[in-house]
């Protein structure tokens, strides 16, 4: 029998999580992360970055080369010579086959197998100081040396340009190859190019002055961006020049992002040009002396700095507007869409704000006094702006005039927390303690507990297709139809009846969110709920919305999340036992996960399909269509420990006979939100199913016996499904020699005789033990039967009494028939317990026992 | 007047059996002609049956923690100088352990038989009629 126990996690290097922040730029936000020595980076000056095809990021620093998986920096073991050379890396690059190439200062060019970490120095380039290198379409390596020479590595041999080519007269600072095969060369005397990367056909680009060109970005359309001294950025198509803000200094690196924005790294920091203006990005976050920029295959921007570590900027799914953008307050409450498509936002103790085409402003001319807070907003179909406040009642703003409805004018409450317009253009007003009001044509009707409301605190309204108005209160739901308020019959069954949100979906189903009782669905007179116990992120549901992709969006105290509507219906219709929300957080651009709620509207889906939700740190907006893949990154097995010996080369293994302690170390290659990943793993042959590992990144097995095994791991992100499984590692532990069949056969024949001789005596012993076991089982069976028979006697007698009384004879007879069937089963069990020990012998089967019984 | 004694440690069974037998024999014996007593354990049964010997005792076998029904039968028989009380045993245990052997001994000494719980009304009625001389049921042990 196998005895395998999963050991506690043993990690030589614990994951490190750097701080995540959000940086706002024009029309977009970026999630920013930074890693420095404290986070595991060997050194704070980062000289190059490249991402290999397996998803790892390779980072060179003045302290050496490391591999990064989003959580841990791993320094591969290297020869002393390579270790020394890799302290002075000037460039990293991949060839067409995915091999990692490393350029150094003084030690030439090296080639590295990113999987096995085997390195090899290129003999023909030994001792070269490399300033820049690039592969062309024919997989030739172009190398610019610190001395200003240009070399080409082809077939293991190095060639230089033909004699007489003027390039040799100047310093080469940078190289780039465009998709059409033109090689661009930045030099100390301007920009040069070689059509078709032909060494004999160099020409200087005359439109650019003879100044130092340090950085080149070839666009796919033939245009080229070239960065020079003094903050000059040239765009070659059309010969335009952009001047960076004064003081930016030399443009060390330039990248055009997928939205067309131009990023430039300079000696003075990072700048973004979005077509209108330059914006300096992240000076407070340490982005000052930028050595280079690297845009990875996912479009994420990596920034290497001089002394300030490694930085990452990923465009965030959410854009958050706050005071810094022009809103009057960071604490946003009610939010609604205006008639022109702009978004209006109420604030906690501040003016109403507006966001229109990425511009935010505070509308100081409308709204309550400063001390009053806007808890509800509605632009009704007649153009009136209705403002519900905490303390100043209801305001009606139209055509420059504002009318106030408060207790002093007979309005029932000074706190208005919900506003809604029904299809008859009646305005519904929910108050904190004065019930609900309905205003139509200037006439106000009031509904309170006396009129049928479950509670006078009214938080939200909705209207279904039949015209019924649904009202959410602190004591459950009510409906309004034909002038009558009716409390819902299912309110008493709710764990929390404090209704905070209502939503009638595209199929006319009414959904409701509660404070503490989860998400509910009202159907067929019933109120069913889904809570955190079945996968809901939060039992507080402040807002419910639906996007165009089939997802419900929910907010609460624990953030914004979405769940497929199909999944919710599957739960409520009993087809699945839980739901799996995709949650969004700071790594997605939110400045906090805590959303505001308790009022209506607490969120809106605008006409463009974007989701707007109020948070306590700004108004957040997300376009569901722009959310990146919902699939977690693939898991990767980094190393295997066999009996404590580490094997970095992760490959299938065949081990000699024996028992082994095995540890598998794996990671998920999410370079931004790696700390949010959870994992599961399985060692097939040992684990019958996946083992949920949480955030643990290793799996240990003790004393694994001979056999065939397969190990696989998988990761799961907060807003994703399970990702691709890792590669499967097959491990075969050979069987012991004595377990080979012919050895076993020989041994068996040898032992057979001795076994035969011992057999008789052993049989006697076994028989006695067997009889003891049978008697114990018989006693147990009889005891169980007794426990059945006692209550059955009462049931039976009571049924007999009914029969004797004659009422109701049919029911009693049916029950007696059922009882008779049960009794027959009991009799079958009884037939076994009635056997006596002496009636049978060791080895008897059940059939034998029954036979004995029948004979008796 | 006929006297029955029902002995069972389960109060629900005692009450239900009493009600059933009252109903079942009210017509054949006549109102006021059948007196049914109950006892909750073996000791109480011995005392009651000593003071007021029943025409039939319907007694559970297993009644912890006191003496069981078979022991009560023997003690009563001893008190009556070897004269047994007509006793019908009820048991939920079947014949586990040495119960069946002891029941067989008791039947040899004058008990009229035993029935397995839950007891069908027809079986019970037949045994009672037989014991009280009300019908022509067949004997079985």
PDB file of C-alpha atoms in Angstrom, chain A residues 684-814:
ATOM      1  CA  UNK A 684      -1.685  11.414 -11.315  1.00  0.00           C
ATOM      2  CA  UNK A 685      -1.056   8.046  -9.803  1.00  0.00           C
ATOM      3  CA  UNK A 686      -1.308   9.556  -6.341  1.00  0.00           C
ATOM      4  CA  UNK A 687      -3.974  12.282  -6.367  1.00  0.00           C
ATOM      5  CA  UNK A 688      -7.333  11.043  -7.612  1.00  0.00           C
ATOM      6  CA  UNK A 689      -8.310  14.608  -8.529  1.00  0.00           C
ATOM      7  CA  UNK A 690      -6.938  18.151  -8.550  1.00  0.00           C
ATOM      8  CA  UNK A 691      -5.536  19.355  -5.241  1.00  0.00           C
ATOM      9  CA  UNK A 692      -6.540  22.954  -4.502  1.00  0.00           C
ATOM     10  CA  UNK A 693      -3.315  24.703  -3.467  1.00  0.00           C
ATOM     11  CA  UNK A 694      -4.502  28.281  -2.949  1.00  0.00           C
ATOM     12  CA  UNK A 695      -1.610  30.673  -3.435  1.00  0.00           C
ATOM     13  CA  UNK A 696       0.947  27.944  -2.643  1.00  0.00           C
ATOM     14  CA  UNK A 697       3.422  27.382  -5.458  1.00  0.00           C
ATOM     15  CA  UNK A 698       4.774  23.985  -4.660  1.00  0.00           C
ATOM     16  CA  UNK A 699       3.529  20.466  -4.138  1.00  0.00           C
ATOM     17  CA  UNK A 700       5.352  17.903  -2.012  1.00  0.00           C
ATOM     18  CA  UNK A 701       4.938  14.171  -1.841  1.00  0.00           C
ATOM     19  CA  UNK A 702       6.753  11.925   0.587  1.00  0.00           C
ATOM     20  CA  UNK A 703       7.872   8.366   0.019  1.00  0.00           C
ATOM     21  CA  UNK A 704       6.490   7.927  -3.481  1.00  0.00           C
ATOM     22  CA  UNK A 705       6.816   4.201  -4.301  1.00  0.00           C
ATOM     23  CA  UNK A 706       7.615   2.584  -7.680  1.00  0.00           C
ATOM     24  CA  UNK A 707       5.069   3.386 -10.343  1.00  0.00           C
ATOM     25  CA  UNK A 708       4.210   5.768 -13.155  1.00  0.00           C
ATOM     26  CA  UNK A 709       3.164   9.311 -12.339  1.00  0.00           C
ATOM     27  CA  UNK A 710       2.275  12.494 -14.138  1.00  0.00           C
ATOM     28  CA  UNK A 711       2.409  15.938 -12.565  1.00  0.00           C
ATOM     29  CA  UNK A 712       0.470  18.919 -13.853  1.00  0.00           C
ATOM     30  CA  UNK A 713      -0.427  22.350 -12.412  1.00  0.00           C
ATOM     31  CA  UNK A 714      -2.947  25.031 -13.344  1.00  0.00           C
ATOM     32  CA  UNK A 715      -3.532  28.646 -12.308  1.00  0.00           C
ATOM     33  CA  UNK A 716      -6.661  30.712 -11.724  1.00  0.00           C
ATOM     34  CA  UNK A 717      -6.867  34.505 -11.625  1.00  0.00           C
ATOM     35  CA  UNK A 718      -9.337  36.724  -9.793  1.00  0.00           C
ATOM     36  CA  UNK A 719     -11.072  37.703 -13.017  1.00  0.00           C
ATOM     37  CA  UNK A 720     -10.398  34.587 -15.020  1.00  0.00           C
ATOM     38  CA  UNK A 721     -11.248  30.978 -15.464  1.00  0.00           C
ATOM     39  CA  UNK A 722      -8.655  28.232 -15.061  1.00  0.00           C
ATOM     40  CA  UNK A 723      -5.757  28.787 -17.431  1.00  0.00           C
ATOM     41  CA  UNK A 724      -3.925  26.339 -19.624  1.00  0.00           C
ATOM     42  CA  UNK A 725      -2.420  23.491 -17.630  1.00  0.00           C
ATOM     43  CA  UNK A 726       1.326  23.354 -17.368  1.00  0.00           C
ATOM     44  CA  UNK A 727       3.221  20.820 -19.406  1.00  0.00           C
ATOM     45  CA  UNK A 728       2.791  17.342 -17.993  1.00  0.00           C
ATOM     46  CA  UNK A 729       5.872  15.932 -16.314  1.00  0.00           C
ATOM     47  CA  UNK A 730       6.048  12.148 -16.469  1.00  0.00           C
ATOM     48  CA  UNK A 731       7.941  10.448 -13.704  1.00  0.00           C
ATOM     49  CA  UNK A 732       8.570   6.742 -13.703  1.00  0.00           C
ATOM     50  CA  UNK A 733       9.967   5.036 -10.626  1.00  0.00           C
ATOM     51  CA  UNK A 734      11.234   1.579 -11.589  1.00  0.00           C
ATOM     52  CA  UNK A 735       9.920  -1.403  -9.709  1.00  0.00           C
ATOM     53  CA  UNK A 736      12.092  -3.413  -7.335  1.00  0.00           C
ATOM     54  CA  UNK A 737      13.841  -6.387  -8.977  1.00  0.00           C
ATOM     55  CA  UNK A 738      11.980  -8.739  -6.736  1.00  0.00           C
ATOM     56  CA  UNK A 739       8.746  -7.473  -8.167  1.00  0.00           C
ATOM     57  CA  UNK A 740       9.650  -8.579 -11.697  1.00  0.00           C
ATOM     58  CA  UNK A 741       7.359 -11.455 -12.710  1.00  0.00           C
ATOM     59  CA  UNK A 742       9.862 -14.247 -13.239  1.00  0.00           C
ATOM     60  CA  UNK A 743      11.634 -13.453 -10.018  1.00  0.00           C
ATOM     61  CA  UNK A 744       8.311 -13.532  -8.279  1.00  0.00           C
ATOM     62  CA  UNK A 745       7.370 -16.838  -9.934  1.00  0.00           C
ATOM     63  CA  UNK A 746      10.574 -18.540  -8.853  1.00  0.00           C
ATOM     64  CA  UNK A 747      10.204 -17.238  -5.353  1.00  0.00           C
ATOM     65  CA  UNK A 748       6.589 -18.300  -5.246  1.00  0.00           C
ATOM     66  CA  UNK A 749       7.388 -21.906  -6.221  1.00  0.00           C
ATOM     67  CA  UNK A 750      10.136 -22.049  -3.636  1.00  0.00           C
ATOM     68  CA  UNK A 751       7.906 -20.809  -0.886  1.00  0.00           C
ATOM     69  CA  UNK A 752       4.872 -22.839  -1.930  1.00  0.00           C
ATOM     70  CA  UNK A 753       5.929 -26.026  -0.170  1.00  0.00           C
ATOM     71  CA  UNK A 754       6.590 -24.303   3.116  1.00  0.00           C
ATOM     72  CA  UNK A 755       3.300 -22.504   2.858  1.00  0.00           C
ATOM     73  CA  UNK A 756       1.505 -25.805   2.281  1.00  0.00           C
ATOM     74  CA  UNK A 757       3.014 -27.328   5.393  1.00  0.00           C
ATOM     75  CA  UNK A 758       2.058 -24.383   7.529  1.00  0.00           C
ATOM     76  CA  UNK A 759      -1.373 -24.147   5.972  1.00  0.00           C
ATOM     77  CA  UNK A 760      -3.315 -26.595   8.105  1.00  0.00           C
ATOM     78  CA  UNK A 761      -2.425 -25.078  11.450  1.00  0.00           C
ATOM     79  CA  UNK A 762      -3.079 -21.621  10.158  1.00  0.00           C
ATOM     80  CA  UNK A 763      -6.528 -22.630   8.885  1.00  0.00           C
ATOM     81  CA  UNK A 764      -7.634 -23.542  12.408  1.00  0.00           C
ATOM     82  CA  UNK A 765      -6.531 -20.195  13.733  1.00  0.00           C
ATOM     83  CA  UNK A 766      -8.192 -18.305  10.901  1.00  0.00           C
ATOM     84  CA  UNK A 767     -11.450 -20.159  11.403  1.00  0.00           C
ATOM     85  CA  UNK A 768     -11.640 -19.212  15.049  1.00  0.00           C
ATOM     86  CA  UNK A 769     -10.981 -15.565  14.292  1.00  0.00           C
ATOM     87  CA  UNK A 770     -13.512 -15.625  11.503  1.00  0.00           C
ATOM     88  CA  UNK A 771     -16.172 -16.982  13.794  1.00  0.00           C
ATOM     89  CA  UNK A 772     -15.538 -14.258  16.333  1.00  0.00           C
ATOM     90  CA  UNK A 773     -15.967 -11.639  13.624  1.00  0.00           C
ATOM     91  CA  UNK A 774     -19.193 -13.195  12.360  1.00  0.00           C
ATOM     92  CA  UNK A 775     -20.700 -13.321  15.841  1.00  0.00           C
ATOM     93  CA  UNK A 776     -19.819  -9.672  16.445  1.00  0.00           C
ATOM     94  CA  UNK A 777     -21.454  -8.716  13.162  1.00  0.00           C
ATOM     95  CA  UNK A 778     -24.528 -10.718  14.077  1.00  0.00           C
ATOM     96  CA  UNK A 779     -24.860  -8.929  17.401  1.00  0.00           C
ATOM     97  CA  UNK A 780     -24.508  -5.595  15.670  1.00  0.00           C
ATOM     98  CA  UNK A 781     -27.170  -6.444  13.090  1.00  0.00           C
ATOM     99  CA  UNK A 782     -29.601  -7.527  15.787  1.00  0.00           C
ATOM    100  CA  UNK A 783     -29.047  -4.279  17.671  1.00  0.00           C
ATOM    101  CA  UNK A 784     -29.742  -2.215  14.579  1.00  0.00           C
ATOM    102  CA  UNK A 785     -32.906  -4.192  13.892  1.00  0.00           C
ATOM    103  CA  UNK A 786     -34.102  -3.564  17.415  1.00  0.00           C
ATOM    104  CA  UNK A 787     -33.709   0.176  16.939  1.00  0.00           C
ATOM    105  CA  UNK A 788     -35.874  -0.068  13.817  1.00  0.00           C
ATOM    106  CA  UNK A 789     -38.512  -2.277  15.323  1.00  0.00           C
ATOM    107  CA  UNK A 790     -39.293  -0.177  18.382  1.00  0.00           C
ATOM    108  CA  UNK A 791     -40.641   2.873  16.515  1.00  0.00           C
ATOM    109  CA  UNK A 792     -42.149   0.651  13.851  1.00  0.00           C
ATOM    110  CA  UNK A 793     -44.185  -1.067  16.544  1.00  0.00           C
ATOM    111  CA  UNK A 794     -45.743   2.252  17.470  1.00  0.00           C
ATOM    112  CA  UNK A 795     -46.392   3.162  13.838  1.00  0.00           C
ATOM    113  CA  UNK A 796     -47.883  -0.219  13.110  1.00  0.00           C
ATOM    114  CA  UNK A 797     -50.118  -0.193  16.142  1.00  0.00           C
ATOM    115  CA  UNK A 798     -51.359   3.313  15.432  1.00  0.00           C
ATOM    116  CA  UNK A 799     -52.213   2.281  11.886  1.00  0.00           C
ATOM    117  CA  UNK A 800     -54.011  -0.745  13.195  1.00  0.00           C
ATOM    118  CA  UNK A 801     -55.995   1.525  15.478  1.00  0.00           C
ATOM    119  CA  UNK A 802     -57.025   3.600  12.475  1.00  0.00           C
ATOM    120  CA  UNK A 803     -58.041   0.463  10.648  1.00  0.00           C
ATOM    121  CA  UNK A 804     -60.079  -0.784  13.570  1.00  0.00           C
ATOM    122  CA  UNK A 805     -61.730   2.589  13.867  1.00  0.00           C
ATOM    123  CA  UNK A 806     -62.454   2.418  10.155  1.00  0.00           C
ATOM    124  CA  UNK A 807     -61.107   5.903   9.427  1.00  0.00           C
ATOM    125  CA  UNK A 808     -59.518   6.388   6.958  1.00  0.00           C
ATOM    126  CA  UNK A 809     -59.229   2.822   5.849  1.00  0.00           C
ATOM    127  CA  UNK A 810     -57.594   3.431   2.414  1.00  0.00           C
ATOM    128  CA  UNK A 811     -54.788   5.547   3.822  1.00  0.00           C
ATOM    129  CA  UNK A 812     -54.128   3.179   6.632  1.00  0.00           C
ATOM    130  CA  UNK A 813     -54.092   0.239   4.243  1.00  0.00           C
ATOM    131  CA  UNK A 814     -51.641   1.953   1.911  1.00  0.00           C
TER     132      UNK A 814
END
